GROMACS .gro file of C-alpha atoms in nm:
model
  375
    1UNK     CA    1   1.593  -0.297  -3.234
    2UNK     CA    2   1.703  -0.075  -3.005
    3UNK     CA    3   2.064  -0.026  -3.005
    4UNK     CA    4   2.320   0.041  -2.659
    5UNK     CA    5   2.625   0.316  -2.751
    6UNK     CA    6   2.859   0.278  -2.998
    7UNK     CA    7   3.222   0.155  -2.870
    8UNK     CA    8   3.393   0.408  -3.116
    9UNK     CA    9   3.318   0.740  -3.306
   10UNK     CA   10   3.460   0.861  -3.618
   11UNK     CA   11   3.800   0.953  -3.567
   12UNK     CA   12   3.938   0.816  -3.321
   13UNK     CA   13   4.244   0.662  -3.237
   14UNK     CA   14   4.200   0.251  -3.199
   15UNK     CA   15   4.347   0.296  -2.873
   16UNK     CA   16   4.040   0.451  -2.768
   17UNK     CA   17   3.752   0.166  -2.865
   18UNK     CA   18   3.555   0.044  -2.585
   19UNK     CA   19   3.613  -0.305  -2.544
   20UNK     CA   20   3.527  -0.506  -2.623
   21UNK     CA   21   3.439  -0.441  -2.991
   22UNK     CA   22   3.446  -0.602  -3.335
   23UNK     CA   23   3.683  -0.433  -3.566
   24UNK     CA   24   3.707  -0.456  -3.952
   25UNK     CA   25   4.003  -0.410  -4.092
   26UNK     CA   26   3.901  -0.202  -4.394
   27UNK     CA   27   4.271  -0.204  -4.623
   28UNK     CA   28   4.213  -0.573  -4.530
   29UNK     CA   29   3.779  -0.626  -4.654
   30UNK     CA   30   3.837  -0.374  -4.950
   31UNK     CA   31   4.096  -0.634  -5.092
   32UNK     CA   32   3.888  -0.897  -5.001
   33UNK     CA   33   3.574  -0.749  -5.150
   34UNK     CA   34   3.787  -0.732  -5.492
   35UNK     CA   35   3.937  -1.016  -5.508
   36UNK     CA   36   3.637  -1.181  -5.477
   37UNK     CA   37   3.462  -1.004  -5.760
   38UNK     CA   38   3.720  -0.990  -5.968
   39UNK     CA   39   3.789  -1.371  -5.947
   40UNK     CA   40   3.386  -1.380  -6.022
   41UNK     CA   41   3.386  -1.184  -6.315
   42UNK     CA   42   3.700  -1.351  -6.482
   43UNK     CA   43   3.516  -1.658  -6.427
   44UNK     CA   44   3.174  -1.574  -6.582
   45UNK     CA   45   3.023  -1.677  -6.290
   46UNK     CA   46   2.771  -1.421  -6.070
   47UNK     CA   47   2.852  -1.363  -5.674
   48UNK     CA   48   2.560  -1.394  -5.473
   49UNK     CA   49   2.712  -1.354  -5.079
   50UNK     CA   50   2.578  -1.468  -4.764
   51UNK     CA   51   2.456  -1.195  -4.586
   52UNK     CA   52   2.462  -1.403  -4.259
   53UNK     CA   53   2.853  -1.358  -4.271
   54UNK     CA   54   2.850  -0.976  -4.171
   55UNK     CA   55   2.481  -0.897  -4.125
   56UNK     CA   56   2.526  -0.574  -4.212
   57UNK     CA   57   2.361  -0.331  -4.472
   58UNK     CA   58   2.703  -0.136  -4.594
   59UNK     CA   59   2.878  -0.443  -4.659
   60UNK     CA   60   2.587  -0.542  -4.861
   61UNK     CA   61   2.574  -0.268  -5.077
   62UNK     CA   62   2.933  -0.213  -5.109
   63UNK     CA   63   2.916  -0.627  -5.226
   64UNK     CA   64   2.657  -0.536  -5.474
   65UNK     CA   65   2.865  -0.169  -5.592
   66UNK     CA   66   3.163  -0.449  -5.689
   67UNK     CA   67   2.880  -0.607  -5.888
   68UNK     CA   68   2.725  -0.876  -5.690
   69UNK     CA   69   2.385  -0.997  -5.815
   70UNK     CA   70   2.255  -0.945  -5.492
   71UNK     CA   71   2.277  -1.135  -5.161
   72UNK     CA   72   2.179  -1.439  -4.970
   73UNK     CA   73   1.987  -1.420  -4.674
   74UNK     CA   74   1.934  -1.712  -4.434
   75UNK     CA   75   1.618  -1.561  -4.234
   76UNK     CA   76   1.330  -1.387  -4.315
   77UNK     CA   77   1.380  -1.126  -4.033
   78UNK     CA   78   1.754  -1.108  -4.252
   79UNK     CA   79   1.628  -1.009  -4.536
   80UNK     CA   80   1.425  -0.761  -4.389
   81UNK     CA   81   1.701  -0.580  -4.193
   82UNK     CA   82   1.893  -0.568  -4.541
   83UNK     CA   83   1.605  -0.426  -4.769
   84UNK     CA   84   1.552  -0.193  -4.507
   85UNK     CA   85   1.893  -0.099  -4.508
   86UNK     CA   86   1.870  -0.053  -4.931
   87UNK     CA   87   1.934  -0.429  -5.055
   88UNK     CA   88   1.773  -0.440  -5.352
   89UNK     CA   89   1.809  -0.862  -5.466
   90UNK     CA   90   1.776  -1.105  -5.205
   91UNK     CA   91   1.733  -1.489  -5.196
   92UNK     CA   92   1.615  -1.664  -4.938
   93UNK     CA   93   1.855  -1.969  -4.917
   94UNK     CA   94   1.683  -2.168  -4.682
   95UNK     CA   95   1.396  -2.327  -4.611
   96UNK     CA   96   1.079  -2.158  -4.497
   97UNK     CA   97   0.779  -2.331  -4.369
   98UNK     CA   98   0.572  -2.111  -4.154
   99UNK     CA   99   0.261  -1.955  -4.305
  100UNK     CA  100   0.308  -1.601  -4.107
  101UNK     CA  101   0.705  -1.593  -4.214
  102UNK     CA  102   0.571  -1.690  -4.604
  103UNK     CA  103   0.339  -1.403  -4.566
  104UNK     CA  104   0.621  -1.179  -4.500
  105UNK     CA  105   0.837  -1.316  -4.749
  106UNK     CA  106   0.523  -1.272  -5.018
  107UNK     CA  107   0.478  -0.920  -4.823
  108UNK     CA  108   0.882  -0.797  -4.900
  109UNK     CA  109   0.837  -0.973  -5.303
  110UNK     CA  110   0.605  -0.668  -5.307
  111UNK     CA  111   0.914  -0.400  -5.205
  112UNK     CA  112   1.230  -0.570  -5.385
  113UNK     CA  113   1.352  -0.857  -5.654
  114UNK     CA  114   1.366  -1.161  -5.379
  115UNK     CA  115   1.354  -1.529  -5.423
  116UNK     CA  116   1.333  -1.830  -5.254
  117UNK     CA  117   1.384  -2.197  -5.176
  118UNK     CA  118   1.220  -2.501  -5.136
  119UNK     CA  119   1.296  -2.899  -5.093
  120UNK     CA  120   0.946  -2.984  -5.049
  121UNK     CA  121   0.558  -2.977  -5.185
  122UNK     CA  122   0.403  -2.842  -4.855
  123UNK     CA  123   0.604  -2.500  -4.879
  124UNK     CA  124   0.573  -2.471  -5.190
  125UNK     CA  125   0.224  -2.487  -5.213
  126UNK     CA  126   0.182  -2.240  -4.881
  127UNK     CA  127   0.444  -2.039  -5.032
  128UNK     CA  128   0.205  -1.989  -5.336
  129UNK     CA  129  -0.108  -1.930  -5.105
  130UNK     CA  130   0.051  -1.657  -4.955
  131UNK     CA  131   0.237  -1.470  -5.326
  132UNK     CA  132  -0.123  -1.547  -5.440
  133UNK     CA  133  -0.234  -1.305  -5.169
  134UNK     CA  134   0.028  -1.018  -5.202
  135UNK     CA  135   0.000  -1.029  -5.556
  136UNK     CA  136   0.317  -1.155  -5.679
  137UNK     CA  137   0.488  -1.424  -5.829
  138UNK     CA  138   0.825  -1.556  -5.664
  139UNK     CA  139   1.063  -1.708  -5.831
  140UNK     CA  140   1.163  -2.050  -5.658
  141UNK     CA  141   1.452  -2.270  -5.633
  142UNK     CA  142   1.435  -2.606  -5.586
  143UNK     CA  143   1.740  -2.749  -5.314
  144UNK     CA  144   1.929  -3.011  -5.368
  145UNK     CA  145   2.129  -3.243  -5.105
  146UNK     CA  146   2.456  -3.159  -5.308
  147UNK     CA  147   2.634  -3.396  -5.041
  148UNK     CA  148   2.592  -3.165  -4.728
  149UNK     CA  149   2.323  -3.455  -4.612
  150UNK     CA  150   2.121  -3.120  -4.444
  151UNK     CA  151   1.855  -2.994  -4.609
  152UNK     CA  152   1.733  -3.063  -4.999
  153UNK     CA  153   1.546  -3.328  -5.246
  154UNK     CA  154   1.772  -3.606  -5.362
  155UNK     CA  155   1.949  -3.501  -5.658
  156UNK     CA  156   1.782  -3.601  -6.013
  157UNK     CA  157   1.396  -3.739  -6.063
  158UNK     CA  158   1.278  -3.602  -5.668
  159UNK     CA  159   1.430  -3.277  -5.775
  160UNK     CA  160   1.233  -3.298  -6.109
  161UNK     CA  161   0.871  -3.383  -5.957
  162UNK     CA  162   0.964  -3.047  -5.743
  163UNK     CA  163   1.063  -2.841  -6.004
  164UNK     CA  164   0.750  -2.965  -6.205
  165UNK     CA  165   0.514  -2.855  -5.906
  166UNK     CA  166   0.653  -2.528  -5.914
  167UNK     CA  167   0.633  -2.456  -6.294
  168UNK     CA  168   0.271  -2.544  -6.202
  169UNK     CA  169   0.199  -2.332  -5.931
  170UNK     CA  170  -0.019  -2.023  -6.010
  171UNK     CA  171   0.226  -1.737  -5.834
  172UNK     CA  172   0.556  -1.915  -5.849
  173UNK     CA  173   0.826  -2.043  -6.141
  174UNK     CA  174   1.096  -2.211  -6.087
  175UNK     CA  175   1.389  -2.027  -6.043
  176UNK     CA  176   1.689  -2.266  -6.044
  177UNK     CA  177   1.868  -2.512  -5.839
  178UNK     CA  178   2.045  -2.445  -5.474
  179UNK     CA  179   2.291  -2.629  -5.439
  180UNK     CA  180   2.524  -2.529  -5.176
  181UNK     CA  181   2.770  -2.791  -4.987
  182UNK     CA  182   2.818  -2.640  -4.663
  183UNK     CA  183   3.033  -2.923  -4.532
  184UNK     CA  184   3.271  -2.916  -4.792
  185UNK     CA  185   3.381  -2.576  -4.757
  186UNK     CA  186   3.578  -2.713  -4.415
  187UNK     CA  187   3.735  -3.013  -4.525
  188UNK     CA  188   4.121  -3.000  -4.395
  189UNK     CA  189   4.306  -3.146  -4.699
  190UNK     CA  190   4.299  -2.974  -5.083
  191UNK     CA  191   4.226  -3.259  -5.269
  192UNK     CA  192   3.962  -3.399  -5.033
  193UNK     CA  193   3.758  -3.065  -5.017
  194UNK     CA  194   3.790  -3.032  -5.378
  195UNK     CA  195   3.700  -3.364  -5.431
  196UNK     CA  196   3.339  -3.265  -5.242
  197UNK     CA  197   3.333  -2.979  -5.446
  198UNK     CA  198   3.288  -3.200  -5.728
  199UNK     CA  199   3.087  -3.417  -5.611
  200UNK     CA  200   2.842  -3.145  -5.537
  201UNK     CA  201   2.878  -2.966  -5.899
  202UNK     CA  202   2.828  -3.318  -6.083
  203UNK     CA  203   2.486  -3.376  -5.898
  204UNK     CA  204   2.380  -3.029  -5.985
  205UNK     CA  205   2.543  -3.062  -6.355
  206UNK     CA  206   2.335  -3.424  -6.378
  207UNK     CA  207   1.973  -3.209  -6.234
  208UNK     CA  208   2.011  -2.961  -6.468
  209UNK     CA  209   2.048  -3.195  -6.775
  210UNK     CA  210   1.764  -3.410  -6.656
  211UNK     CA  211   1.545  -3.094  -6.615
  212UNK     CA  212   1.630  -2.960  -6.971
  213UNK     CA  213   1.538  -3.315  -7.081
  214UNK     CA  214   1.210  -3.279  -6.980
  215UNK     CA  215   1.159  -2.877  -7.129
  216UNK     CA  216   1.235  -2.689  -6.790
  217UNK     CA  217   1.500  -2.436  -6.862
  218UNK     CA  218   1.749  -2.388  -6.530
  219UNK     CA  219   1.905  -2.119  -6.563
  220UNK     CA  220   2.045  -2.050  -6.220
  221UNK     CA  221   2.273  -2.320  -6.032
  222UNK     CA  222   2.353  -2.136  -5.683
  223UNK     CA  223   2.600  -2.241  -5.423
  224UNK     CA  224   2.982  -2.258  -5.322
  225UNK     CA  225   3.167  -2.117  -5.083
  226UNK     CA  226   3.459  -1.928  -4.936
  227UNK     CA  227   3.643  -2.332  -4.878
  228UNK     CA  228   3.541  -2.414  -5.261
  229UNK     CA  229   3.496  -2.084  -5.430
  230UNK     CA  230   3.803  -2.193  -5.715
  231UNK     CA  231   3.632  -2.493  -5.801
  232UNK     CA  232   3.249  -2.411  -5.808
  233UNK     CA  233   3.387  -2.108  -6.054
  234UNK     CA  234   3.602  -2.320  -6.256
  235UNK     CA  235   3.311  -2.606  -6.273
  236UNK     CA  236   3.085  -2.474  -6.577
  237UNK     CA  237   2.787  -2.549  -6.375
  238UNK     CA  238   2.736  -2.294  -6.097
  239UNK     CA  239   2.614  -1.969  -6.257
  240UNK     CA  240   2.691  -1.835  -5.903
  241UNK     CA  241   2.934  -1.786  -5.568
  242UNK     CA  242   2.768  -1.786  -5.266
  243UNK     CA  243   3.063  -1.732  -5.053
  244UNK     CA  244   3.047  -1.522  -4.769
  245UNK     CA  245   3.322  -1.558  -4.486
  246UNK     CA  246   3.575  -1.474  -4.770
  247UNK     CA  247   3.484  -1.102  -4.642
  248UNK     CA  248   3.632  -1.141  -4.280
  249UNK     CA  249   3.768  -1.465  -4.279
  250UNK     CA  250   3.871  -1.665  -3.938
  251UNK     CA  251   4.023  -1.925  -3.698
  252UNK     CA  252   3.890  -2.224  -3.909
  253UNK     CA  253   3.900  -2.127  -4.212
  254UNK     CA  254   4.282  -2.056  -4.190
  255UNK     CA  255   4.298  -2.443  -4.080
  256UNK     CA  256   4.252  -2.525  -4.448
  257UNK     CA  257   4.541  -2.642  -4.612
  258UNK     CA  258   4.586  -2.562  -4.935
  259UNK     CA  259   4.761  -2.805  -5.208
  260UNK     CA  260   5.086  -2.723  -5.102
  261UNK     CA  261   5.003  -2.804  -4.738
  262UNK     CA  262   5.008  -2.409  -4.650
  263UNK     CA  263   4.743  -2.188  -4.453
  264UNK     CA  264   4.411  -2.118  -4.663
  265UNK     CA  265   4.556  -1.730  -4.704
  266UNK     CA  266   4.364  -1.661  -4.997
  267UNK     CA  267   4.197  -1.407  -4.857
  268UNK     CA  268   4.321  -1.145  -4.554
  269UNK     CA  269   4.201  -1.137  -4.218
  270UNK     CA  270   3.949  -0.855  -4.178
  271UNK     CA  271   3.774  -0.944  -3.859
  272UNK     CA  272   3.890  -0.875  -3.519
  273UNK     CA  273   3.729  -0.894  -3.163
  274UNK     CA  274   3.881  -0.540  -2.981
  275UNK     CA  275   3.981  -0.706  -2.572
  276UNK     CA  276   4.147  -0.561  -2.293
  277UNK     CA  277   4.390  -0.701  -2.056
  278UNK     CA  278   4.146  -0.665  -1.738
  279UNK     CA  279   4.347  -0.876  -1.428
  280UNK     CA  280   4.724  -0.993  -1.420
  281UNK     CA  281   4.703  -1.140  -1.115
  282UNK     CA  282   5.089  -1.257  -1.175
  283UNK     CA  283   5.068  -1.635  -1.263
  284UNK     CA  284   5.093  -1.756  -1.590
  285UNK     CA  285   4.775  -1.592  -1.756
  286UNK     CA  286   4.597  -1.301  -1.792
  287UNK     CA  287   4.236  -1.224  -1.803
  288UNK     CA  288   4.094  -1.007  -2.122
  289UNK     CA  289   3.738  -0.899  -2.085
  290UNK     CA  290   3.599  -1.105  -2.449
  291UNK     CA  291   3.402  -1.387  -2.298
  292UNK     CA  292   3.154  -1.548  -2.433
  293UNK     CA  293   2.938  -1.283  -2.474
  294UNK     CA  294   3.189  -1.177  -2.741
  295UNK     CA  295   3.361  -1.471  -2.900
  296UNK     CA  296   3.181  -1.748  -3.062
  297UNK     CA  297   3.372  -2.055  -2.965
  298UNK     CA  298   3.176  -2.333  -3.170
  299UNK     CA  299   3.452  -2.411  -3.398
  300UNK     CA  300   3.740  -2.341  -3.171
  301UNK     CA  301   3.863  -2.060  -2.982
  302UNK     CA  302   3.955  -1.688  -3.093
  303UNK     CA  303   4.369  -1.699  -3.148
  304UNK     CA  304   4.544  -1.382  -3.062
  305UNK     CA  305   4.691  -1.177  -3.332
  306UNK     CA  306   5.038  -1.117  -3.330
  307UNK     CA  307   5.097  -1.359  -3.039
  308UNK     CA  308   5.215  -1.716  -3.138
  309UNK     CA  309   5.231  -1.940  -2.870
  310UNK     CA  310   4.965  -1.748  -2.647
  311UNK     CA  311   4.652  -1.930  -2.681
  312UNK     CA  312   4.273  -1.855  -2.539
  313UNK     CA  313   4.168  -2.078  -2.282
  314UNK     CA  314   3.893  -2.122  -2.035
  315UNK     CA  315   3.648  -1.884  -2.123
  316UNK     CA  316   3.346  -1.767  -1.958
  317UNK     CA  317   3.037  -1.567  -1.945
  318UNK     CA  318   3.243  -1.196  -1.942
  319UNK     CA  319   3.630  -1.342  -1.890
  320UNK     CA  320   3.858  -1.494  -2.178
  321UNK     CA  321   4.208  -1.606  -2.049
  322UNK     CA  322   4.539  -1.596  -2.206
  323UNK     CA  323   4.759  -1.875  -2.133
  324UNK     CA  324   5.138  -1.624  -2.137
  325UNK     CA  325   5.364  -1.931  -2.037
  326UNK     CA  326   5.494  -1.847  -2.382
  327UNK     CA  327   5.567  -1.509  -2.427
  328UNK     CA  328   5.544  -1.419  -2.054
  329UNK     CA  329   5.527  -1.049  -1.978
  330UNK     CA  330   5.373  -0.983  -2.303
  331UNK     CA  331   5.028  -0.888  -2.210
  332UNK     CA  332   5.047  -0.611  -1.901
  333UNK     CA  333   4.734  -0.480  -1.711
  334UNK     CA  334   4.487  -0.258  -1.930
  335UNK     CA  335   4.687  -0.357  -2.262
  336UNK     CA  336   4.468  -0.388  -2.567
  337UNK     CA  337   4.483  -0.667  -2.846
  338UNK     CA  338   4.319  -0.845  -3.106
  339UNK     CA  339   4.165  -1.178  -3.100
  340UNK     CA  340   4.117  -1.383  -3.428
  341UNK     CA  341   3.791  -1.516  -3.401
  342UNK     CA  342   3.714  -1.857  -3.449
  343UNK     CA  343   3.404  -1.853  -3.678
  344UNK     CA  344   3.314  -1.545  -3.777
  345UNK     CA  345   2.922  -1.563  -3.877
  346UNK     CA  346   2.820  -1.609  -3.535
  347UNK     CA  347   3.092  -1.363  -3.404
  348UNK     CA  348   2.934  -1.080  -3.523
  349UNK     CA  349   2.571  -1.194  -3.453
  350UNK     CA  350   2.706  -1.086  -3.095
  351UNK     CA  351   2.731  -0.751  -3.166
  352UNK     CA  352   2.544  -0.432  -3.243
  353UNK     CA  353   2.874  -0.247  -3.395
  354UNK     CA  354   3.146  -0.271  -3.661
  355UNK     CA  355   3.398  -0.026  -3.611
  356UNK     CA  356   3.568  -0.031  -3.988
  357UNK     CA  357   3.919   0.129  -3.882
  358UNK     CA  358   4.249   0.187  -4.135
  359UNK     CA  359   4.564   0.187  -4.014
  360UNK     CA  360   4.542   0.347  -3.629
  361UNK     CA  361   4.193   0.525  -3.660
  362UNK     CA  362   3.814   0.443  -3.648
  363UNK     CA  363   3.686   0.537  -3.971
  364UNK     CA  364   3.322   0.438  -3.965
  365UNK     CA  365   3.063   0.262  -3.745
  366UNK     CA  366   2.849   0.036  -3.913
  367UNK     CA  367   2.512  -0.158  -3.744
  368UNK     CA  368   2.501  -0.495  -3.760
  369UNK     CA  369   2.119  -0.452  -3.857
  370UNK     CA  370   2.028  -0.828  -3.894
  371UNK     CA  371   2.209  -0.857  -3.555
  372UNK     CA  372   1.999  -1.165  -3.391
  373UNK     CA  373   1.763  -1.173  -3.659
  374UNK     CA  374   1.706  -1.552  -3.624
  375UNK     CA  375   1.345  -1.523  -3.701
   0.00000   0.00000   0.00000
């Protein structure tokens, strides 16, 4: 990929980022980054990360220095983009049909430890074809519909049959159970999202008995997120985290409420989108130049930091607006800020850069290398 400038060099002051820019905090991610393995480790459970949170080799690697088994990528071009960039353990969490992408998975089996998943005979069987041809074997999980009602066999005897057709297969094993419950990880109230969480864990608890019932050991049981993480630890059946936005955190994710009715705060806010006041035409707004070509807006909008009161309306292609009626005078013409974003994963997919500052100076640009690696 070929990549335009960088908005920031080493060094320099924040003031002086082009906008606009995605910043990580880094006092804010290193905390994260330990918290979250720390929380793992006490709990005897692995961490496993989504890589399609911050699509970005460093991150990786610093995930896996912590001690992270490895990482989670949702693509095949992902997982490329992070061995290149020195991943060493990757699963493919998704579901891969294609006989040229299978070829390239089978192809990258050949360069690091990788594994993938499957919910269905077809890909399995074209997923052995093409290890058969590279020379490896591939260790393969079998997903499970652990109440996302997405992708994955039913729970139980379907996810038997599939687990039995992989034990069979010539250049595959079976690898485990995924079992991740996407939808539960943004369920508003405590008790209802950790009621999902349950759900989710007793359906993969209830596979893996049935499978050791019939002589196939399952050793892995994969899934949970940044929404569940407590309870997927806590449950004696996950063997690993999968969480990801935990890193950077956002918008919706601070819309959990937590059993005391609170802000989901577990974790700090790492992830900023750099904008610049660009018209103050004198009404009751101002236009920043984060549109959205920089903000991802499909779970809500960015929320400026530091601002309460001042939310971000109307955007467009290249403008974002700021409604001032509540703080007027705020915001002046060429003033910088940060925007909260509202999902995060897709946030950064917009952008090449993340300029990792601490306290008031850039102190590293990182690629995003997986950057619109939807392949």
């Amino acid at each position: 990929m070929t990549r335009g400038n960088a908005p920031a060099v080493p060094g320099m002051a924040i003031e002086e980022v082009d906008t606009p820019a995605l910043l990580v905090d880094l006092d804010a991610l290193e905390f994260n980054l330990t918290r979250m393995a720390a929380a793992a480790a006490a709990a005897g459970v692995r961490l496993r990360p989504h890589a399609k949170t911050h699509k970005c080799a460093q991150i990786a690697l610093r995930q896996i220095a912590l001690g992270a088994s490895g990482i989670c990528c949702q693509k095949v071009t992902e997982a490329e983009a992070m061995v290149g960039g020195g991943v060493g353990n990757v699963l493919l969490s998704n579901e891969i049909v294609d006989p040229p992408k299978l070829a390239r998975l089978a192809a990258l089996a050949t360069r690091t430890t990788l594994s993938a998943c499957a919910d269905n005979v077809v890909a399995v069987d074209a997923m052995n074809a093409a290890a058969a041809q590279h020379g490896v074997v591939i260790p393969v999980l079998v997903e499970i519909d652990a109440g996302g009602d997405r992708c994955g066999v039913d729970p139980g005897e379907p996810a038997l049959r599939l687990a039995g057709h992989i034990a069979g297969a010539s250049h595959l094993r079976f690898g485990g159970l995924q079992a991740y419950q996407g939808r539960a990880q943004h369920i508003r109230p405590a008790l209802e999202r950790e009621e999902a969480a349950h759900v989710a864990a007793s359906a993969s608890g209830r596979t893996r008995d049935l499978l050791a019932r019939h002589g196939i050991a399952c050793d892995v049981i994969t899934g949970g997120g940044t929404g569940t993480w407590a309870q997927d630890a806590a449950s004696g059946v996950y063997t690993e985290l999968q969480a990801g936005s935990y890193i950077f955190m956002d918008a919706d994710y601070r819309a959990n409420r937590t059993a005391d009715g609170t802000d989901y705060s577990e974790f700090r806010q790492s992830l900023f989108i750099y904008t610049q006041v660009m018209s103050a035409p004198g009404r009751h707004y101002v236009i920043v130049d984060a549109g959205l070509k920089a903000v991802a807006v499909d779970e809500g909008m960015p929320v400026p930091d530091g601002l309460p009161g001042v939310p971000y309306v109307r955007p467009s292609d290249e403008h974002g607006m700021l409604d001032m009626r509540a703080n007027p005078g705020a915001l002046r013409l060429g003033a910088k800020l940060r925007l909260i974003p509202g999902h995060c994963d897709p946030t950064v997919n917009l952008y090449e850069w993340l300029v990792a500052v601490r306290g008031d100076r850039v102190e590293a640009v990182w690629p995003v290398v997986a950057r619109g690696e939807g392949r």
